Amino acid sequence: PARYFDINTTEPVSFFLSGLEELLAWKPDGNDDFNISTVPLAKRQPPLHSKRPRTLVCHDMRGGYIADRFIQGSDTRNPYVFYHWRYIDIFVYFSHHTVTIPPVCWTNAAHKNGVPVLGTFITEWTDGEKLCEAFLAGGEEAFRAVSEQLAHIAQHYRFDGWLINMENTLSAAAVGNLPHFLRHLTAEVHGAVPGGLVIWYDSILRNGTLRWQNELNEENRVFFDACDGLFTNYNWKEAHLERTRELAGPRQTDVYIGVDVFARGEVIGGGFDTDKSLHLIRQHGLSAAIFAPGWVYEHLGEENFLQNENKFWGLLAKYLPTHSICTLPLATSFSLGMGTSRFLDGKEEEAGPWYDLSAQEIQPLYPERKGRLSTSCCLQDAWFGGSSLRVQGTIPPGEEQVAVGLFSLQMPAPPKLFLTLLYKLEGPHPDEFTVSLEITTWDSGICHEGNITSLPAEPNGRHHPRFLPTPPPSLAKLLAACNRGSNGWTSRCYELDLQDCSLRDLSLLVSRHQTSPQETSFTCLLGEVRVLDAASVAASPPQVQSLAASQLWWQ
């Protein structure tokens, strides 16, 4: 069927539903299997429902379902990718089709990084009015059928809920049922999807008029009260924020203040001035909804996209609370899910562009310190996948080393950790530096390194794992690459014994052999980092059972 497969290539594609009939007729289908997310939502700390302000990203690009619709990837050159997952809390895939089911590659990439994904249910213009009348103006069976279908679709494809965006006038009968529909949909989604969300877009008033309010007020509060959050329109001033905060009370972080990066209409700031908008939003303790950050790609062009993207998110970073990893193992080769070549074990296997967000790996923090430190993606060389992480910086005069935060962690430390690192030093004098990993722990007073012979940990909880020249026999297979890099990559394994500790940060430590009165510049590529709990590594992996293959197409 055309919906599930591309007409030109027969490849499986992600799809949307148009109109009420298609929505109500939808049921799971064997051709659907490609569209079901294979990555469960990773746990994070603090959890999404903690009361700190959140950041939602609403992705709206060229009508949606472009190169990202190809479930098994494509050979797109210079594609759009998103990778600042640590800085955002919710990802919405937006298009103008009635039922926007997020392409599965986005759900896989976001889930891997602990971010839930919402689809969009939209009605607009005259057709939208007719559609709303059809399911909202009658009895409750009609709107219940719609909310049950939407919840079932999210559950089936394993994404996390819906943004509801009605941009058309409603009759008195329809608007009277709207809060009941939202309440029922929210309950259905919560029941079907663990941690599921329903967010309402600020457009309709309680009397059915279409008029954007740019705030939470008595005219739209009835819809906010019926679901998990409100996404406001973009043309607000500070007075709107003050009134919103007051009215929302304890639910102030459930109001997502809209920020249009394209800066259409009267806005405080978009583009590279988006930080001005965020500054005000955070002053009032509210959440933010960043709309169309693909501006960086669409407006500034594809050529310098990665550089511009790092600049855009770097300017916002101080207003974006990050979330931490709270489970092991942690393993990543930093791949963005795209590349100009494919690499395996540090060697180029295949030249040519590729794009597959499902192959994106866990993404780090991207710390920037002006003139002192930058982290970016390197497409020219990688250990595995399409890219490595390039860390460039300087060691200041008189100092021996610099620590670069890669991941923030929040979990109890197992008694023994194994860590692995693959790296490559670039530049004129690579032998002037050594590279290693550093783990910091939360200060508890009782935390210490495990074995008696080790030195006491530094008072600020900084631990330097011991270098392992050869892996213990039980781990020989898993850590085969210890001390055996290839193609210019250096491989290192480490162990760390901890007692009564809680992990806090994983950093890269770059040291120079001699302190110098001059500052020294370094460039290091990271190919892979792993942090493993020794106990679970030693256990034998579960056996795969009842394997079946279907939809085979040999070419």
Coordinates of C-alpha atoms in Angstrom, one line a residue:
P1 CA 0.0 0.0 0.0
A2 CA 1.2 3.5 -1.0
R3 CA 1.0 4.8 2.6
Y4 CA 3.7 2.4 3.9
F5 CA 6.1 2.3 1.0
D6 CA 7.7 4.8 -1.2
I7 CA 6.2 4.6 -4.7
N8 CA 9.5 5.2 -6.5
T9 CA 11.9 3.0 -4.4
T10 CA 9.5 0.6 -2.6
E11 CA 11.4 1.5 0.6
P12 CA 9.4 1.7 3.9
V13 CA 8.5 5.3 4.8
S14 CA 6.9 7.1 7.7
F15 CA 3.5 8.6 7.1
F16 CA 0.7 10.9 8.3
L17 CA -3.1 10.6 8.3
S18 CA -5.4 13.1 6.5
G19 CA -8.9 13.9 7.8
L20 CA -11.2 12.4 10.3
E21 CA -12.1 9.3 8.2
E22 CA -8.5 8.2 7.9
L23 CA -8.0 8.7 11.6
L24 CA -11.1 6.7 12.6
A25 CA -10.4 4.0 10.0
W26 CA -6.8 3.5 11.2
K27 CA -5.9 0.2 12.7
P28 CA -2.6 -1.6 13.3
D29 CA -1.3 -3.3 10.1
G30 CA 1.5 -5.8 9.4
N31 CA 3.1 -3.2 7.0
D32 CA 3.4 -0.9 10.1
D33 CA 6.2 -2.8 11.7
F34 CA 8.9 -0.5 10.3
N35 CA 7.2 2.5 11.8
I36 CA 7.3 1.2 15.4
S37 CA 10.0 2.8 17.5
T38 CA 12.6 0.2 18.7
V39 CA 14.1 2.4 21.4
P40 CA 12.4 2.7 24.8
L41 CA 12.5 6.2 26.3
A42 CA 15.7 6.4 28.4
K43 CA 15.4 7.4 32.0
R44 CA 16.7 10.8 33.0
Q45 CA 17.4 12.9 36.1
P46 CA 15.7 15.0 37.2
P47 CA 12.5 13.4 35.8
L48 CA 10.4 15.4 33.4
H49 CA 7.7 16.1 35.9
S50 CA 10.1 17.8 38.4
K51 CA 9.1 21.4 38.9
R52 CA 12.0 23.2 37.1
P53 CA 11.3 25.1 33.9
R54 CA 11.3 22.9 30.8
T55 CA 12.3 23.4 27.2
L56 CA 10.1 22.1 24.3
V57 CA 11.3 22.1 20.7
C58 CA 8.7 22.1 18.0
H59 CA 10.2 21.0 14.7
D60 CA 8.5 22.3 11.6
M61 CA 10.4 22.1 8.4
R62 CA 9.2 22.4 4.8
G63 CA 6.0 20.6 5.5
G64 CA 7.6 17.6 7.2
Y65 CA 8.2 14.0 6.0
I66 CA 11.2 15.0 3.8
A67 CA 14.4 12.9 3.9
D68 CA 13.5 11.9 7.5
R69 CA 10.6 9.8 6.1
F70 CA 12.9 7.0 4.8
I71 CA 12.9 4.6 7.7
Q72 CA 16.1 2.8 6.6
G73 CA 17.9 6.0 5.8
S74 CA 18.9 7.7 2.6
D75 CA 21.9 9.1 0.8
T76 CA 20.8 12.7 1.5
R77 CA 23.7 15.2 1.3
N78 CA 23.9 17.8 4.1
P79 CA 20.7 16.7 5.9
Y80 CA 19.1 18.5 8.9
V81 CA 20.0 16.8 12.2
F82 CA 19.3 17.7 15.8
Y83 CA 21.7 16.6 18.5
H84 CA 21.5 19.1 21.5
W85 CA 19.2 16.6 23.3
R86 CA 20.7 17.1 26.7
Y87 CA 19.4 20.7 26.7
I88 CA 15.8 20.0 25.8
D89 CA 12.9 18.1 27.5
I90 CA 10.2 17.5 24.9
F91 CA 10.4 17.2 21.1
V92 CA 7.3 17.9 18.9
Y93 CA 7.2 16.9 15.3
F94 CA 4.9 19.3 13.5
S95 CA 3.2 19.4 10.1
H96 CA 0.0 20.6 8.6
H97 CA -1.5 17.1 8.1
T98 CA -4.4 16.3 10.3
V99 CA -2.6 13.6 12.2
T100 CA 1.2 14.0 12.2
I101 CA 2.7 10.7 13.4
P102 CA 6.4 11.5 14.1
P103 CA 8.8 9.7 11.7
V104 CA 10.2 6.8 13.7
C105 CA 13.8 7.9 13.2
W106 CA 13.1 11.0 15.4
T107 CA 11.5 8.9 18.1
N108 CA 14.4 6.5 18.2
A109 CA 17.0 9.3 18.4
A110 CA 15.1 11.3 21.0
H111 CA 14.3 8.3 23.2
K112 CA 18.0 7.2 23.1
N113 CA 18.8 10.6 24.7
G114 CA 15.9 10.6 27.3
V115 CA 13.6 13.0 25.4
P116 CA 9.8 12.2 24.8
V117 CA 8.3 12.8 21.3
L118 CA 4.9 14.2 20.6
G119 CA 2.9 14.1 17.3
T120 CA 0.5 16.8 16.2
F121 CA -3.3 16.8 15.8
I122 CA -4.2 19.9 13.8
T123 CA -7.4 21.4 12.4
E124 CA -7.4 24.7 10.5
W125 CA -9.3 26.8 8.0
T126 CA -12.8 25.9 6.8
D127 CA -12.0 22.2 6.5
G128 CA -10.8 22.3 10.1
E129 CA -14.1 23.8 11.2
K130 CA -16.1 21.0 9.5
L131 CA -13.8 18.4 11.0
C132 CA -14.3 19.8 14.5
E133 CA -18.1 20.1 14.1
A134 CA -18.1 16.4 13.0
F135 CA -16.5 15.1 16.2
L136 CA -17.1 17.8 18.8
A137 CA -20.6 19.1 18.2
G138 CA -22.4 15.9 18.7
G139 CA -22.5 13.4 21.6
E140 CA -19.6 12.2 23.6
E141 CA -19.2 8.9 21.6
A142 CA -17.8 10.9 18.7
F143 CA -15.0 12.7 20.6
R144 CA -14.3 9.6 22.7
A145 CA -13.7 7.7 19.5
V146 CA -11.1 10.3 18.3
S147 CA -9.3 10.4 21.7
E148 CA -9.1 6.6 21.9
Q149 CA -7.7 6.4 18.4
L150 CA -5.1 9.1 19.1
A151 CA -4.0 7.3 22.3
H152 CA -3.9 4.0 20.5
I153 CA -1.8 5.4 17.6
A154 CA 0.8 6.8 20.2
Q155 CA 0.9 3.5 22.0
H156 CA 1.2 1.4 18.8
Y157 CA 4.1 3.5 17.3
R158 CA 5.6 4.0 20.8
F159 CA 5.8 7.8 20.8
D160 CA 4.7 9.8 23.8
G161 CA 1.6 11.9 23.2
W162 CA 0.2 14.8 21.3
L163 CA 0.2 18.6 20.7
I164 CA -3.4 19.6 20.0
N165 CA -3.5 22.6 17.6
M166 CA -7.0 23.8 16.6
E167 CA -6.8 27.0 14.5
N168 CA -10.4 27.5 13.4
T169 CA -13.6 28.9 15.0
L170 CA -15.8 26.5 16.9
S171 CA -19.6 26.5 17.4
A172 CA -21.0 26.8 20.9
A173 CA -21.8 23.0 20.9
A174 CA -18.3 22.1 19.8
V175 CA -16.4 24.4 22.2
G176 CA -18.7 23.1 25.0
N177 CA -17.3 19.6 24.4
L178 CA -13.7 20.6 23.9
P179 CA -12.6 20.6 27.6
H180 CA -14.3 17.1 27.9
F181 CA -12.4 15.9 24.8
L182 CA -9.1 17.2 26.1
R183 CA -9.7 15.6 29.5
H184 CA -10.6 12.3 28.0
L185 CA -7.7 12.3 25.6
T186 CA -5.3 13.2 28.4
A187 CA -6.6 10.3 30.5
E188 CA -6.4 7.9 27.5
V189 CA -2.8 8.9 26.7
H190 CA -1.7 8.6 30.3
G191 CA -3.3 5.1 30.4
A192 CA -1.8 3.9 27.1
V193 CA 1.7 5.5 27.2
P194 CA 3.8 5.6 30.4
G195 CA 4.7 9.3 31.0
G196 CA 2.5 10.4 28.1
L197 CA 1.7 14.0 27.5
V198 CA -1.1 16.1 25.9
I199 CA -0.3 19.8 25.3
W200 CA -2.8 22.4 24.0
Y201 CA -1.8 25.3 21.7
D202 CA -3.2 28.8 22.6
S203 CA -5.6 29.6 19.8
I204 CA -9.3 29.2 20.7
L205 CA -11.2 31.1 23.4
R206 CA -13.7 29.5 25.7
N207 CA -16.5 31.0 23.6
G208 CA -15.2 29.3 20.4
T209 CA -13.6 32.4 18.8
L210 CA -10.2 31.9 17.2
R211 CA -7.9 34.5 18.8
W212 CA -4.4 34.0 19.9
Q213 CA -3.8 35.2 23.5
N214 CA 0.0 35.0 23.8
E215 CA -0.6 34.1 27.5
L216 CA -2.6 32.0 29.9
N217 CA -5.7 33.9 30.9
E218 CA -9.4 33.3 31.8
E219 CA -10.3 33.0 28.1
N220 CA -8.2 29.9 27.6
R221 CA -7.6 28.5 31.1
V222 CA -10.4 25.9 30.8
F223 CA -8.3 24.1 28.2
F224 CA -5.1 24.3 30.2
D225 CA -6.9 22.8 33.2
A226 CA -8.0 19.8 31.0
C227 CA -4.5 18.7 29.9
D228 CA -0.8 18.6 30.7
G229 CA 0.2 22.0 29.4
L230 CA -0.3 25.1 27.3
F231 CA 1.9 26.1 24.4
T232 CA 1.4 29.9 23.9
N233 CA 1.5 31.9 20.8
Y234 CA 4.6 34.0 20.0
N235 CA 3.7 37.7 20.2
W236 CA 4.0 38.2 23.9
K237 CA 5.5 41.0 26.0
E238 CA 6.7 40.9 29.6
A239 CA 3.3 41.8 30.9
H240 CA 1.9 38.6 29.4
L241 CA 4.5 36.6 31.3
E242 CA 3.7 38.3 34.6
R243 CA -0.1 37.6 34.2
T244 CA 0.6 34.0 33.1
R245 CA 2.8 33.2 36.1
E246 CA 0.3 34.6 38.5
L247 CA -2.7 32.6 37.0
A248 CA -0.8 29.4 36.5
G249 CA 0.2 29.3 40.2
P250 CA 1.8 25.9 41.1
R251 CA 1.5 24.8 37.4
Q252 CA 3.7 27.6 36.0
T253 CA 6.2 25.1 34.5
D254 CA 3.3 23.5 32.5
V255 CA 3.0 26.8 30.5
Y256 CA 5.4 26.7 27.5
I257 CA 5.9 30.2 26.2
G258 CA 6.2 30.2 22.4
V259 CA 9.4 31.5 20.8
D260 CA 9.4 31.6 17.0
V261 CA 13.0 31.4 15.8
F262 CA 11.9 32.9 12.5
A263 CA 10.8 36.0 14.5
R264 CA 7.5 36.5 12.6
G265 CA 5.2 39.3 14.0
E266 CA 6.1 41.3 17.0
V267 CA 8.5 39.2 19.1
I268 CA 11.2 39.9 21.7
G269 CA 13.9 38.0 19.8
G270 CA 14.4 35.2 17.3
G271 CA 17.4 33.9 15.2
F272 CA 20.7 34.5 17.0
D273 CA 18.7 36.8 19.4
T274 CA 16.5 34.0 20.7
D275 CA 18.4 34.2 24.0
K276 CA 16.6 37.6 24.7
S277 CA 13.3 35.8 24.7
L278 CA 14.5 33.0 26.8
H279 CA 16.1 35.4 29.3
L280 CA 12.7 36.9 30.1
I281 CA 10.8 33.6 30.1
R282 CA 13.2 32.1 32.7
Q283 CA 13.1 35.3 34.8
H284 CA 9.4 34.4 35.3
G285 CA 10.1 30.7 36.0
L286 CA 8.1 29.6 33.0
S287 CA 8.8 26.8 30.4
A288 CA 9.7 27.6 26.8
A289 CA 8.6 26.2 23.5
I290 CA 11.2 26.9 20.8
F291 CA 9.4 26.8 17.4
A292 CA 11.2 26.0 14.2
P293 CA 14.9 26.0 15.3
G294 CA 15.5 24.6 11.9
W295 CA 15.8 28.3 11.0
V296 CA 19.5 27.7 11.4
Y297 CA 19.4 25.2 8.5
E298 CA 16.7 26.8 6.3
H299 CA 17.7 30.5 6.7
L300 CA 21.5 30.3 7.0
G301 CA 21.9 27.3 4.6
E302 CA 23.1 23.8 4.6
E303 CA 26.8 24.4 4.0
N304 CA 27.9 25.7 7.5
F305 CA 25.0 24.1 9.3
L306 CA 26.9 22.2 12.1
Q307 CA 28.9 25.3 12.9
N308 CA 25.8 27.6 13.0
E309 CA 23.9 25.0 15.0
N310 CA 26.5 24.9 17.7
K311 CA 26.5 28.7 17.8
F312 CA 22.7 28.9 18.1
W313 CA 22.4 26.4 21.0
G314 CA 25.6 27.7 22.6
L315 CA 24.0 31.2 22.9
L316 CA 21.0 29.6 24.6
A317 CA 22.8 27.1 26.8
K318 CA 22.7 29.1 30.0
Y319 CA 18.9 29.2 29.9
L320 CA 18.5 25.5 29.3
P321 CA 18.7 23.2 32.3
T322 CA 20.3 20.0 31.2
H323 CA 19.2 16.5 32.2
S324 CA 21.6 13.8 33.4
I325 CA 22.1 10.1 32.5
C326 CA 21.0 7.8 35.3
T327 CA 21.6 4.3 34.0
L328 CA 24.6 2.2 32.9
P329 CA 26.0 1.0 30.5
L330 CA 26.8 4.4 28.8
A331 CA 28.4 3.8 25.4
T332 CA 28.6 6.1 22.5
S333 CA 30.7 6.8 19.4
F334 CA 29.0 10.3 19.1
S335 CA 27.6 9.6 15.6
L336 CA 25.0 12.2 14.6
G337 CA 23.1 9.7 12.4
M338 CA 24.6 11.2 9.2
G339 CA 27.9 11.5 7.5
T340 CA 30.0 11.9 4.3
S341 CA 31.4 8.4 4.8
R342 CA 30.8 5.4 7.0
F343 CA 33.6 4.3 9.3
L344 CA 34.3 1.0 11.1
D345 CA 37.2 0.5 13.6
G346 CA 38.7 3.8 12.5
K347 CA 38.8 2.9 8.8
E348 CA 36.6 4.4 6.1
E349 CA 34.4 1.6 4.9
E350 CA 32.3 3.4 2.3
A351 CA 32.5 6.9 0.9
G352 CA 29.4 9.0 0.1
P353 CA 26.7 10.8 2.1
W354 CA 24.2 9.0 4.3
Y355 CA 21.4 10.0 6.7
D356 CA 19.6 7.8 9.3
L357 CA 18.7 9.4 12.6
S358 CA 17.9 5.9 14.0
A359 CA 21.7 5.4 13.9
Q360 CA 22.4 8.5 15.9
E361 CA 24.2 7.6 19.2
I362 CA 23.9 9.1 22.7
Q363 CA 24.9 12.7 22.4
P364 CA 27.1 14.5 25.0
L365 CA 27.0 18.0 26.3
Y366 CA 28.5 20.5 23.9
P367 CA 30.5 22.8 26.2
E368 CA 31.8 26.1 24.8
R369 CA 34.1 28.6 26.5
K370 CA 34.8 31.5 24.3
G371 CA 38.3 31.3 22.9
R372 CA 39.2 28.6 25.5
L373 CA 37.2 25.5 24.5
S374 CA 34.9 24.2 21.8
T375 CA 33.3 20.8 21.1
S376 CA 32.0 20.0 17.7
C377 CA 31.3 17.1 15.3
C378 CA 34.1 15.9 13.0
L379 CA 32.8 14.3 9.8
Q380 CA 36.2 13.7 8.2
D381 CA 37.3 11.0 10.7
A382 CA 35.5 8.6 13.0
W383 CA 36.0 5.3 14.8
F384 CA 32.5 4.1 14.1
G385 CA 29.5 5.5 12.2
G386 CA 29.7 8.9 10.5
S387 CA 31.5 11.2 12.9
S388 CA 33.6 11.7 16.0
L389 CA 33.6 14.4 18.6
R390 CA 36.2 17.1 18.1
V391 CA 37.4 18.8 21.3
Q392 CA 39.6 21.9 20.7
G393 CA 40.9 24.1 23.4
T394 CA 43.9 25.6 25.2
I395 CA 45.6 24.8 28.5
P396 CA 46.2 28.2 30.2
P397 CA 49.7 29.4 31.1
G398 CA 51.0 27.7 34.3
E399 CA 48.3 25.1 34.3
E400 CA 48.9 21.4 33.7
Q401 CA 45.5 20.2 32.4
V402 CA 42.0 21.0 31.4
A403 CA 38.8 19.0 32.1
V404 CA 36.1 18.9 29.4
G405 CA 32.6 17.8 30.7
L406 CA 31.1 15.2 28.4
F407 CA 28.2 13.9 30.4
S408 CA 26.4 14.8 33.6
L409 CA 25.4 11.7 35.6
Q410 CA 23.1 11.1 38.5
M411 CA 23.1 7.6 39.9
P412 CA 24.6 5.4 42.6
A413 CA 28.1 4.2 41.6
P414 CA 28.5 0.4 41.3
P415 CA 31.4 -1.0 43.4
K416 CA 33.5 -1.4 40.3
L417 CA 33.4 0.5 36.9
F418 CA 35.2 -0.3 33.7
L419 CA 35.8 2.7 31.3
T420 CA 37.0 2.6 27.8
L421 CA 38.2 5.5 25.6
L422 CA 39.2 5.7 21.9
Y423 CA 40.9 9.0 20.9
K424 CA 43.2 10.6 18.4
L425 CA 45.3 13.7 19.0
E426 CA 45.7 16.1 16.1
G427 CA 48.0 19.1 15.6
P428 CA 51.7 19.6 15.3
H429 CA 52.9 18.1 18.6
P430 CA 50.5 15.4 19.7
D431 CA 53.1 13.7 21.9
E432 CA 53.1 16.7 24.3
F433 CA 49.7 15.7 25.7
T434 CA 48.1 12.8 27.5
V435 CA 44.4 12.1 27.4
S436 CA 42.4 10.3 30.0
L437 CA 39.0 10.1 31.7
E438 CA 37.9 11.7 35.0
I439 CA 34.8 10.8 37.0
T440 CA 33.5 13.2 39.7
T441 CA 31.1 12.1 42.5
W442 CA 28.6 14.1 44.5
D443 CA 30.1 15.2 47.8
S444 CA 28.6 12.9 50.5
G445 CA 31.3 12.7 53.2
I446 CA 31.3 8.9 53.0
C447 CA 32.2 8.3 49.4
H448 CA 35.7 7.0 48.8
E449 CA 37.7 4.9 46.3
G450 CA 37.5 1.3 47.0
N451 CA 40.8 -0.5 47.4
I452 CA 43.0 0.2 50.4
T453 CA 46.2 0.9 48.4
S454 CA 44.6 3.8 46.4
L455 CA 45.1 7.3 47.4
P456 CA 42.2 9.1 49.0
A457 CA 40.0 10.9 46.5
E458 CA 40.6 14.6 46.1
P459 CA 38.3 16.6 48.3
N460 CA 36.1 17.8 45.5
G461 CA 35.2 14.2 44.5
R462 CA 37.5 13.9 41.4
H463 CA 38.5 10.4 40.6
H464 CA 41.1 9.3 38.1
P465 CA 40.4 5.7 37.0
R466 CA 43.4 3.3 36.9
F467 CA 44.8 2.5 33.5
L468 CA 44.4 -1.2 32.6
P469 CA 47.1 -2.4 30.2
T470 CA 45.3 -5.6 29.6
P471 CA 41.7 -6.4 30.4
P472 CA 40.8 -9.1 32.9
P473 CA 40.1 -12.5 31.2
S474 CA 36.3 -12.3 31.8
L475 CA 36.2 -9.1 29.8
A476 CA 38.8 -9.9 27.1
K477 CA 36.1 -10.2 24.4
L478 CA 34.2 -7.0 25.4
L479 CA 37.3 -4.9 25.9
A480 CA 39.3 -6.5 23.1
A481 CA 40.5 -3.2 21.9
C482 CA 42.3 -2.2 25.2
N483 CA 45.6 -0.7 24.3
R484 CA 45.1 -1.8 20.7
G485 CA 44.0 1.2 18.6
S486 CA 44.2 1.2 14.8
N487 CA 44.3 3.6 12.0
G488 CA 45.9 6.3 14.2
W489 CA 43.4 5.8 17.1
T490 CA 44.6 5.1 20.6
S491 CA 42.5 2.8 22.8
R492 CA 42.6 2.8 26.6
C493 CA 40.8 0.9 29.3
Y494 CA 40.5 1.9 33.0
E495 CA 38.9 0.6 36.2
L496 CA 37.6 2.5 39.2
D497 CA 36.5 1.0 42.6
L498 CA 34.1 3.2 44.5
Q499 CA 32.3 2.8 47.8
D500 CA 29.1 4.6 48.8
C501 CA 29.4 7.1 46.0
S502 CA 27.1 8.8 43.6
L503 CA 28.3 9.6 40.0
R504 CA 28.2 13.2 38.9
D505 CA 30.2 13.9 35.8
L506 CA 32.3 12.2 33.1
S507 CA 35.0 14.4 31.7
L508 CA 37.8 14.2 29.3
L509 CA 41.1 15.2 30.9
V510 CA 43.8 16.7 28.6
S511 CA 47.2 17.2 30.3
R512 CA 50.5 18.5 29.1
H513 CA 53.7 16.8 30.2
Q514 CA 55.3 20.1 31.4
T515 CA 53.7 23.2 32.7
S516 CA 54.5 26.2 30.6
P517 CA 54.3 29.9 30.9
Q518 CA 52.6 29.9 27.5
E519 CA 49.1 28.6 26.7
T520 CA 49.1 25.4 24.7
S521 CA 46.5 24.6 22.1
F522 CA 45.2 21.0 21.6
T523 CA 42.8 19.2 19.3
C524 CA 41.5 15.8 20.2
L525 CA 39.0 13.5 18.4
L526 CA 36.9 11.2 20.5
G527 CA 35.9 8.0 18.7
E528 CA 34.2 6.2 21.5
V529 CA 33.6 6.3 25.3
R530 CA 32.1 3.6 27.5
V531 CA 31.2 3.4 31.2
L532 CA 30.3 -0.1 32.3
D533 CA 29.2 -1.7 35.6
A534 CA 31.7 -4.5 36.0
A535 CA 29.1 -6.8 37.6
S536 CA 26.6 -6.6 34.7
V537 CA 29.4 -6.9 32.2
A538 CA 30.5 -10.2 33.7
A539 CA 27.0 -11.7 33.5
S540 CA 26.3 -13.5 30.2
P541 CA 24.0 -11.6 27.9
P542 CA 20.4 -12.9 27.5
Q543 CA 19.9 -15.3 24.6
V544 CA 17.9 -14.2 21.6
Q545 CA 14.8 -16.2 21.2
S546 CA 11.9 -16.7 18.6
L547 CA 13.6 -14.7 15.9
A548 CA 11.4 -14.1 12.8
A549 CA 12.0 -12.3 9.6
S550 CA 9.4 -10.7 7.4
Q551 CA 9.0 -8.2 4.5
L552 CA 12.1 -9.5 2.8
W553 CA 13.0 -7.9 -0.5
W554 CA 16.2 -9.0 -2.2
Q555 CA 17.8 -6.8 -4.8

